[in-house]
């Protein structure tokens, strides 16, 4: 092998001052220099391992590892490995030419896209030259694994000139010595470096030592075969990922190698009803190197609430987000994850229905969100998504149809599914529905308003009605009219009396013949109008429906004995008092009687009893 001659040279690039630009560009994310250099060191040791397994390296492998060391006085950070090392020629090729062209490519591509900055950073493996984000000078001291190789030192001060000289190094491997620039001295801190390593190096496949401790778990369970793992292993790993997290409900081990490579574990956390701020996020790795926990485009939106890790070398990390969305691998990964999650849920449902029901309060939110956002997911989920009624009984969509079909089909052959969004407030209505043998579904999750809309579109001849949207005869209109004990004229008179006493334009009074066990007066808000108002409240935007005044229907039960009394009462004051009382009772039964009206009602009632 030729002896190394001291050599000075010019790094061939077109941009004169590449480093100030790199610095400016990556300002917010300087810390990734360590990820890049440690990854390179890991690669170098793994390459040696591979050569040994091919029989191309006959020497002693020893304990392969990467060491990060800090010298606060000398103001250096050194990343050392005992991997393949480089010869002088390799340095010229890989560092002077290839690595540099990577850096220039980066600049060429992103020079003018300052607005996209935050998204490029962290997705772009800047490689070796990211060292110059924090260093004013970088030395490489390296010795190739090849027999008789000579050690070389490469030095570059951040200009486009480098120096290559022969040097001494006892064993094969590489030291990257960073002479930290004055504006980057924050990195000359043990805790800072520890923090960066904890974030990026946590699961690197080769031991990384810092401060005399190994910082990583080189064999995270996602790289193992599910057959070799117990439930306890999965739970332990969850705790390792999220030390503060509650125990997960269950998990999915992802493992695919065609048409793309992906491994990982997704955990279903307990979330109940609240869409609470999620501190724990899915982490994205590429060959065990942490990349980001902003997985927005890689994981389907509705699964963002899951926890865990995804590792794929096939996710392009060196492009901006808009490109990521269009990437066909990313799309396939999205589809794959959705399918796996649906299959897993289906499997759980079939294997242990009871267990599935017990978990449904937690996982229902994912499932419903998935149904709303992904038709392919719906195709599978329609078999296992559950409806829960006010008695706590769970049924699938098909089971429910079967169950209520006979009693809750209206005259237009539409199946009416009754529901409550607040079982306490709507208790009187729920009770009425039950008395007629109707079933009432509990739809009290934040997502249910949207879920109901989606089901109405997906299921044929099904409509949802909230129990307080109308009187039961109208909610499920079977075309059977109750006989009214009152004549037309009496009904008109009654309507006038109520309108006069209530004296409120926002109330629409009507008189209907209902069974005598219904309340004398019922207050309802039409389903359509309420939904529109709810939706516009949820979206927080001004809208036509949101701005409409609230109007209610006041339905007077013509057949109720008390109403007969109202009609027969000849004393105007006494009549007014009863009207007021039955109306307040209706308000009361719906939690709508509050404040001064409630106080007056209580006073009046007490006075009437003494
Ligand atoms: N510690 C090291 N030991 C041996 N070779 C190294 C080491 N660090 C870098 N190299 C060589 O230098 C080359 C360029 O490194 P650089 O990090 O710039 O790019 P890369 O690793 O190929 O790609 P990436 O942009 O993903 O990091 C590497 O491919 C490798 O051949």
XYZ file of C-alpha atoms and ligand atoms in Angstrom:
641
model
C 0.000 0.000 0.000
C 1.259 3.481 -0.897
C 2.572 5.636 1.927
C 0.417 8.606 2.782
C 1.955 11.902 1.737
C 1.000 15.141 3.369
C -1.403 16.736 1.027
C -3.253 19.988 0.894
C -6.140 20.416 -1.364
C -9.199 22.255 -2.363
C -12.548 20.634 -1.779
C -14.298 20.813 -5.087
C -17.556 22.596 -4.700
C -19.173 25.501 -6.390
C -20.456 27.296 -3.345
C -17.551 29.148 -1.825
C -18.691 29.475 1.712
C -20.779 26.470 2.378
C -20.437 26.448 6.130
C -21.943 29.766 7.064
C -24.906 28.732 4.970
C -25.199 25.329 6.582
C -25.107 27.010 9.951
C -27.731 29.528 9.104
C -29.951 26.898 7.614
C -29.891 24.426 10.352
C -29.868 26.910 13.136
C -32.757 25.479 15.068
C -31.578 21.930 14.873
C -27.853 21.963 15.444
C -28.014 19.015 17.778
C -28.454 16.534 14.957
C -24.698 16.710 14.258
C -24.320 14.138 16.987
C -26.947 11.846 15.546
C -25.243 11.997 12.152
C -21.748 11.329 13.438
C -22.764 8.593 15.836
C -24.811 6.941 13.067
C -21.789 7.035 10.768
C -19.705 5.431 13.510
C -22.352 2.754 14.039
C -22.436 2.111 10.283
C -18.663 1.745 10.249
C -18.726 -0.940 12.955
C -21.619 -2.750 11.322
C -19.835 -2.755 8.006
C -16.884 -4.444 9.664
C -19.192 -7.004 11.176
C -20.599 -7.732 7.758
C -17.158 -8.055 6.209
C -16.280 -10.532 8.936
C -19.401 -12.560 8.233
C -18.519 -12.646 4.530
C -15.063 -13.869 5.480
C -13.459 -10.695 4.188
C -12.110 -9.643 7.522
C -10.065 -12.221 9.384
C -8.862 -10.069 12.261
C -10.147 -9.808 15.774
C -13.510 -8.004 15.865
C -13.339 -7.357 19.587
C -16.169 -5.553 21.286
C -17.614 -3.269 18.645
C -18.643 0.045 20.066
C -18.847 3.776 19.640
C -17.554 6.160 22.249
C -18.545 9.774 22.631
C -16.256 11.850 24.798
C -16.203 15.415 25.928
C -13.167 17.481 26.830
C -14.464 20.710 28.253
C -11.038 22.269 28.588
C -9.850 21.492 25.120
C -13.383 22.343 23.909
C -13.655 19.182 21.886
C -16.217 16.460 21.390
C -14.866 13.214 19.971
C -16.808 10.408 18.383
C -14.724 7.253 18.156
C -15.426 3.856 16.733
C -13.550 0.657 16.111
C -15.196 0.063 12.758
C -13.754 -0.216 9.284
C -11.822 3.071 9.324
C -10.688 4.771 6.135
C -7.550 4.879 4.042
C -6.296 8.163 2.646
C -7.899 7.333 -0.671
C -11.182 6.551 0.988
C -11.112 9.864 2.829
C -10.586 11.630 -0.448
C -13.420 9.770 -2.002
C -15.940 9.565 0.804
C -15.258 12.744 2.721
C -13.863 15.186 0.175
C -16.121 14.204 -2.657
C -19.168 12.253 -1.599
C -19.945 13.812 1.728
C -19.391 17.232 0.323
C -21.608 16.658 -2.613
C -24.331 15.621 -0.193
C -23.978 18.925 1.601
C -23.942 20.951 -1.610
C -26.933 19.080 -2.956
C -28.747 19.972 0.165
C -27.947 23.617 -0.250
C -28.816 23.664 -3.910
C -32.178 22.174 -3.187
C -33.173 24.201 -0.213
C -31.349 27.472 -0.570
C -34.444 29.456 -1.377
C -37.006 27.597 0.615
C -36.586 29.261 3.943
C -40.257 28.870 4.803
C -39.943 25.120 4.601
C -36.985 25.126 6.917
C -38.388 23.486 9.994
C -39.582 20.555 7.969
C -36.391 19.848 6.072
C -34.263 19.842 9.126
C -34.360 16.565 10.872
C -35.508 14.864 7.727
C -32.304 15.468 5.894
C -29.351 13.260 6.731
C -26.751 15.898 6.274
C -24.118 13.379 7.185
C -20.590 14.110 8.065
C -20.669 17.783 7.202
C -23.263 18.560 9.804
C -20.201 18.568 12.082
C -19.531 22.077 10.834
C -22.768 23.317 12.313
C -21.043 23.268 15.692
C -17.310 22.944 15.005
C -14.835 25.517 13.724
C -12.371 22.748 12.953
C -12.782 19.035 12.464
C -10.083 16.364 12.589
C -10.551 12.852 11.375
C -8.014 10.399 12.700
C -8.602 7.064 11.106
C -6.992 3.754 10.303
C -8.500 1.266 7.919
C -9.133 -2.358 8.894
C -7.097 -3.461 5.883
C -3.817 -5.215 6.510
C -0.902 -2.816 6.649
C -3.099 0.269 6.479
C -1.568 3.538 7.603
C -3.357 5.935 9.873
C -4.260 9.322 8.450
C -5.368 12.634 9.809
C -7.682 14.888 7.869
C -8.166 18.407 9.087
C -10.495 21.063 7.843
C -11.237 24.403 9.447
C -14.523 24.998 7.760
C -13.113 26.671 4.708
C -13.053 24.708 1.505
C -9.449 23.631 2.141
C -8.366 20.466 3.874
C -5.097 18.896 4.934
C -4.345 15.197 4.886
C -1.306 13.901 6.779
C 0.073 10.557 7.958
C -0.419 10.003 11.671
C -0.424 7.388 14.408
C -3.402 5.364 15.619
C -2.907 2.126 17.478
C -5.943 0.237 16.217
C -8.326 0.318 13.328
C -11.247 2.713 13.552
C -12.042 6.387 13.406
C -12.045 9.401 15.704
C -13.990 12.428 14.629
C -12.709 15.304 16.722
C -14.852 18.403 16.768
C -13.279 21.646 17.898
C -16.400 23.362 19.038
C -16.965 26.890 17.727
C -17.475 29.712 20.256
C -21.146 30.089 19.320
C -21.816 26.416 19.970
C -20.297 26.015 23.388
C -23.660 24.963 24.757
C -22.734 21.511 23.460
C -19.690 21.356 25.723
C -21.942 20.104 28.472
C -22.345 16.590 29.739
C -26.043 16.872 30.361
C -26.679 18.411 26.968
C -24.838 15.619 25.183
C -26.520 13.028 27.356
C -29.882 14.512 26.417
C -29.118 14.387 22.703
C -27.902 10.807 22.920
C -30.974 9.777 24.911
C -33.113 11.168 22.173
C -31.377 9.891 19.063
C -29.148 7.008 20.116
C -31.496 5.203 22.502
C -31.953 2.127 20.348
C -28.913 2.162 18.090
C -27.788 -1.367 17.255
C -24.204 -0.944 18.451
C -23.214 0.015 21.986
C -22.686 3.759 22.374
C -20.695 4.770 25.408
C -20.729 8.185 26.971
C -19.351 9.156 30.324
C -18.376 5.509 30.884
C -21.908 4.271 30.496
C -23.632 2.597 27.592
C -26.520 4.886 26.643
C -28.502 2.548 24.417
C -30.485 -0.644 24.260
C -29.020 -2.320 21.184
C -31.767 -4.916 20.908
C -35.137 -3.191 21.176
C -37.980 -5.667 20.957
C -39.359 -4.394 17.661
C -36.353 -5.976 15.968
C -37.243 -9.380 17.397
C -39.754 -11.921 16.281
C -43.178 -11.758 17.997
C -42.891 -15.495 18.660
C -39.982 -14.822 20.992
C -41.767 -12.179 23.030
C -44.121 -12.334 25.986
C -46.791 -9.851 27.038
C -44.461 -8.783 29.794
C -41.775 -7.916 27.215
C -44.203 -5.650 25.399
C -45.323 -3.965 28.592
C -41.747 -3.466 29.740
C -40.834 -1.939 26.449
C -43.781 0.423 26.718
C -42.505 1.548 30.099
C -39.053 1.984 28.620
C -40.510 4.240 25.935
C -42.885 6.164 28.172
C -41.855 5.903 31.794
C -44.825 8.035 32.873
C -47.436 6.262 30.771
C -50.296 4.115 31.991
C -50.248 0.473 30.991
C -51.364 0.046 27.377
C -54.505 -1.895 26.462
C -52.917 -4.025 23.756
C -50.429 -3.725 20.935
C -49.682 -4.648 17.378
C -46.317 -5.867 16.241
C -45.710 -4.625 12.712
C -43.390 -6.559 10.482
C -43.231 -6.348 6.728
C -40.405 -6.671 4.251
C -42.164 -6.434 0.949
C -42.866 -4.126 -0.907
C -41.235 -1.948 1.700
C -39.401 -2.522 4.894
C -41.084 -1.718 8.145
C -41.036 -2.966 11.691
C -42.503 -1.518 14.803
C -44.907 -1.837 17.653
C -48.048 0.211 18.031
C -49.678 0.409 21.423
C -53.287 1.282 22.129
C -53.318 3.520 25.171
C -56.211 4.136 27.506
C -57.818 7.387 26.566
C -61.470 7.093 27.573
C -63.537 10.031 26.551
C -61.068 12.825 26.735
C -59.077 13.896 23.765
C -56.382 14.914 26.135
C -53.121 16.355 25.008
C -50.887 13.459 24.135
C -47.388 13.769 25.419
C -46.524 10.301 24.332
C -46.152 10.097 20.625
C -45.249 7.513 18.047
C -41.531 7.632 17.352
C -40.135 7.166 13.907
C -36.811 5.394 13.433
C -34.725 4.505 10.462
C -32.582 1.447 11.166
C -32.846 2.134 14.866
C -31.760 5.780 14.523
C -34.381 8.072 15.982
C -35.640 10.471 13.356
C -38.654 12.278 14.710
C -41.858 11.965 16.660
C -43.707 14.112 14.172
C -45.134 11.202 12.227
C -48.040 13.093 10.754
C -47.692 11.936 7.174
C -46.431 8.448 7.817
C -49.159 7.300 10.156
C -52.832 7.691 9.218
C -54.329 10.623 11.055
C -56.762 8.578 13.072
C -53.961 6.485 14.487
C -51.961 9.432 15.740
C -53.342 8.704 19.178
C -51.514 5.416 19.286
C -48.121 5.110 20.917
C -45.033 3.145 20.022
C -42.337 2.984 17.382
C -42.115 2.574 13.644
C -38.809 1.742 12.038
C -38.410 1.937 8.303
C -35.393 2.597 6.133
C -37.822 3.110 3.257
C -39.289 6.333 4.505
C -37.375 9.055 2.730
C -35.843 11.167 5.439
C -34.090 13.625 3.275
C -37.013 15.388 1.743
C -39.494 17.955 2.796
C -42.940 17.199 4.043
C -44.858 17.954 0.879
C -42.720 15.405 -0.886
C -43.296 12.891 1.864
C -47.052 13.065 1.353
C -46.671 12.249 -2.313
C -44.155 9.473 -1.787
C -45.555 6.141 -2.869
C -43.802 4.221 -0.112
C -45.306 6.483 2.482
C -48.746 5.908 0.989
C -48.245 2.163 1.049
C -47.028 2.319 4.623
C -50.119 4.277 5.551
C -52.336 1.670 3.938
C -50.448 -1.165 5.540
C -50.696 0.262 9.034
C -54.403 0.898 8.612
C -54.935 -2.674 7.458
C -52.892 -4.158 10.277
C -54.752 -2.149 12.875
C -58.118 -3.190 11.436
C -57.057 -6.837 11.318
C -55.821 -6.754 14.877
C -59.062 -5.238 16.127
C -61.035 -7.788 14.189
C -58.959 -10.576 15.655
C -59.479 -9.274 19.188
C -63.192 -8.952 18.570
C -63.490 -12.525 17.300
C -61.234 -14.073 19.882
C -62.618 -12.380 22.962
C -65.842 -10.466 22.511
C -66.203 -9.750 26.186
C -62.693 -8.387 26.514
C -63.291 -6.293 23.412
C -66.430 -4.810 24.915
C -64.591 -3.984 28.100
C -61.983 -2.101 26.118
C -64.482 -0.416 23.862
C -64.801 2.774 25.875
C -61.104 3.299 25.168
C -60.734 2.001 21.653
C -64.118 3.167 20.380
C -62.699 6.593 19.746
C -59.995 5.240 17.401
C -62.453 3.025 15.627
C -64.986 5.778 15.093
C -62.340 8.232 14.003
C -61.000 5.600 11.629
C -64.449 5.023 10.171
C -64.837 8.751 9.614
C -61.532 9.155 7.883
C -60.850 6.032 5.898
C -63.223 4.022 3.742
C -60.957 0.998 3.663
C -60.966 0.960 7.428
C -64.760 1.200 7.459
C -64.981 -1.886 5.231
C -63.408 -3.915 8.030
C -64.580 -1.934 11.027
C -68.279 -2.193 10.177
C -68.113 -5.747 11.452
C -66.691 -4.923 14.853
C -67.617 -1.343 15.688
C -70.011 -1.494 18.624
C -73.028 0.498 19.662
C -73.759 0.791 23.359
C -77.230 1.406 24.694
C -78.325 3.120 27.879
C -78.348 -0.211 29.671
C -74.700 -0.810 28.825
C -75.412 -3.536 26.279
C -73.051 -3.637 23.289
C -74.133 -4.734 19.833
C -72.591 -4.674 16.378
C -74.346 -2.718 13.640
C -75.893 -5.868 12.195
C -76.982 -7.150 15.571
C -78.543 -3.828 16.375
C -80.472 -3.678 13.153
C -81.797 -7.126 13.900
C -82.690 -6.151 17.430
C -84.702 -2.988 16.781
C -85.996 -3.592 13.287
C -89.407 -4.874 14.265
C -90.275 -2.063 16.634
C -88.381 0.928 15.288
C -89.060 0.986 11.573
C -91.175 3.919 10.484
C -93.786 4.096 7.773
C -91.183 4.903 5.107
C -89.303 1.700 5.975
C -86.527 3.703 7.593
C -84.962 2.259 10.693
C -84.899 4.878 13.419
C -82.066 4.619 15.886
C -82.843 6.623 18.992
C -79.980 8.000 20.993
C -79.140 10.213 23.907
C -76.139 12.471 24.168
C -76.669 13.088 27.874
C -78.489 10.418 29.769
C -79.036 12.535 32.865
C -80.442 15.549 31.122
C -82.555 13.510 28.738
C -83.736 10.962 31.287
C -87.444 11.791 30.955
C -87.294 11.198 27.196
C -85.290 8.002 27.604
C -87.909 6.728 30.039
C -90.726 7.505 27.619
C -88.935 5.691 24.826
C -88.319 2.683 27.032
C -91.963 2.512 28.014
C -92.727 1.913 24.373
C -90.124 -0.800 24.151
C -87.723 1.364 22.173
C -84.009 1.020 22.596
C -81.883 4.127 23.235
C -78.226 4.303 22.250
C -75.666 6.149 24.281
C -73.829 8.585 22.023
C -72.060 10.816 24.464
C -68.564 10.879 23.053
C -67.183 14.047 21.452
C -66.864 12.183 18.198
C -70.397 10.744 18.178
C -72.043 13.678 16.414
C -69.774 13.029 13.434
C -70.043 9.283 13.791
C -73.834 9.464 13.573
C -73.622 11.497 10.373
C -71.203 8.988 8.890
C -73.399 6.008 9.780
C -76.438 7.619 8.209
C -74.491 7.960 4.993
C -73.007 4.494 5.073
C -75.993 2.466 6.244
C -79.031 2.172 4.085
C -82.370 3.431 5.356
C -81.171 4.296 8.794
C -81.751 7.577 10.571
C -80.661 8.716 13.990
C -82.941 10.777 16.199
C -82.070 12.137 19.573
C -84.737 11.225 22.098
C -85.652 14.830 22.749
C -85.903 15.816 19.088
C -89.655 15.312 18.926
C -92.477 13.398 20.487
C -92.089 9.650 20.095
C -94.962 9.364 17.658
C -93.155 11.745 15.371
C -89.684 10.384 15.985
C -90.750 6.978 14.836
C -93.715 7.823 12.705
C -95.508 4.575 12.071
C -98.459 6.332 10.490
C -100.761 5.449 13.368
C -102.531 8.480 14.723
C -103.633 8.491 18.315
C -107.250 9.386 18.806
C -107.570 12.816 20.360
C -110.095 13.287 23.128
C -110.307 16.963 22.177
C -112.151 18.435 19.263
C -110.385 20.539 16.595
C -111.867 23.684 18.113
C -110.700 22.769 21.607
C -107.225 22.095 20.312
C -107.067 25.497 18.631
C -108.295 27.154 21.790
C -105.708 25.324 23.862
C -102.925 26.372 21.541
C -104.002 30.010 21.920
C -104.092 29.771 25.688
C -100.558 28.393 25.812
C -99.261 30.958 23.349
C -100.759 33.743 25.361
C -99.400 32.579 28.682
C -95.935 31.673 27.455
C -95.751 34.813 25.345
C -92.497 33.880 23.597
C -91.915 33.999 19.848
C -89.148 31.461 20.073
C -91.586 28.774 21.145
C -93.750 26.901 18.658
C -96.783 25.527 20.400
C -98.638 22.544 18.982
C -101.268 20.216 20.373
C -100.881 16.494 19.780
C -102.774 13.431 20.876
C -100.312 11.345 22.876
C -100.752 8.476 25.296
C -101.879 9.583 28.732
C -98.705 8.327 30.369
C -96.662 10.960 28.530
C -96.067 14.296 30.188
C -98.750 16.966 29.700
C -96.177 19.161 27.966
C -92.962 18.161 26.182
C -90.254 20.478 24.918
C -88.273 19.391 21.881
C -85.722 20.769 19.477
C -85.799 19.357 15.964
C -82.940 16.970 15.198
C -81.761 18.761 12.086
C -81.569 22.167 13.661
C -79.819 20.865 16.764
C -77.230 19.017 14.720
C -76.473 22.081 12.688
C -76.057 24.131 15.808
C -73.876 21.471 17.440
C -71.691 21.207 14.372
C -71.191 24.915 14.087
C -70.391 25.106 17.804
C -67.847 22.296 17.397
C -66.186 23.942 14.444
C -66.082 27.236 16.295
C -66.934 29.122 13.137
C -69.644 31.633 12.494
C -72.341 30.078 10.379
C -75.891 30.535 9.303
C -77.182 27.835 11.636
C -74.946 28.839 14.483
C -76.422 32.309 14.364
C -80.047 31.231 14.154
C -81.989 31.979 17.322
C -82.784 28.915 19.386
C -86.353 27.837 18.878
C -88.138 25.022 20.645
C -91.287 23.089 20.030
C -93.741 22.996 22.922
C -95.974 19.990 22.437
C -99.136 19.887 24.478
C -100.555 16.412 25.077
C -104.222 16.682 24.170
C -105.064 13.425 25.919
C -103.518 14.201 29.262
C -106.107 14.715 32.016
C -104.327 17.814 33.264
C -104.644 19.425 29.861
C -108.346 18.667 29.902
C -108.476 20.549 33.169
C -106.681 23.544 31.685
C -109.284 23.709 29.000
C -112.178 23.376 31.429
C -110.858 26.018 33.825
C -113.042 29.083 33.647
C -111.000 31.277 35.951
C -108.322 32.987 33.776
C -105.771 33.316 36.580
C -106.135 29.722 37.668
C -105.807 28.601 34.063
C -102.686 30.671 33.611
C -101.175 29.195 36.775
C -101.637 25.609 35.589
C -100.236 26.362 32.133
C -97.229 27.971 33.712
C -96.797 25.012 36.037
C -96.974 22.284 33.380
C -94.636 24.235 31.151
C -92.119 24.675 33.957
C -92.372 20.970 34.730
C -91.465 20.236 31.142
C -88.500 22.571 31.391
C -87.523 20.987 34.665
C -87.554 17.503 33.229
C -84.996 18.645 30.689
C -82.777 20.598 33.040
C -83.797 23.784 31.329
C -85.388 25.498 34.280
C -82.741 27.623 35.924
C -82.104 30.855 37.796
C -84.970 33.164 38.662
C -87.486 30.978 36.815
C -86.512 28.011 38.962
C -86.736 30.051 42.160
C -90.172 31.331 41.199
C -91.301 27.807 40.361
C -90.210 26.428 43.727
C -91.879 29.310 45.591
C -95.093 28.850 43.662
C -95.138 25.114 44.238
C -94.509 25.467 47.970
C -97.212 28.112 48.230
C -99.624 25.805 46.433
C -99.034 23.006 48.937
C -99.708 24.904 52.155
N -16.787 6.880 11.280
C -16.593 6.520 10.015
N -15.908 5.409 9.696
C -15.713 5.034 8.418
N -16.203 5.699 7.357
C -16.902 6.827 7.596
C -17.141 7.303 8.913
N -17.850 8.440 8.830
C -18.076 8.658 7.520
N -17.525 7.706 6.761
C -17.537 7.583 5.299
O -17.884 8.817 4.762
C -19.019 8.708 3.926
C -19.820 9.972 3.921
O -20.469 10.170 5.151
P -21.778 11.020 5.261
O -22.268 10.897 6.643
O -21.536 12.391 4.793
O -22.759 10.355 4.258
P -23.526 8.964 4.392
O -23.337 8.372 5.746
O -23.135 8.131 3.229
O -25.020 9.419 4.206
P -25.980 10.232 5.213
O -26.235 11.527 4.514
O -27.184 9.394 5.328
O -25.276 10.398 6.511
C -19.774 7.505 4.477
O -20.593 6.903 3.529
C -18.610 6.593 4.879
O -18.120 5.863 3.770
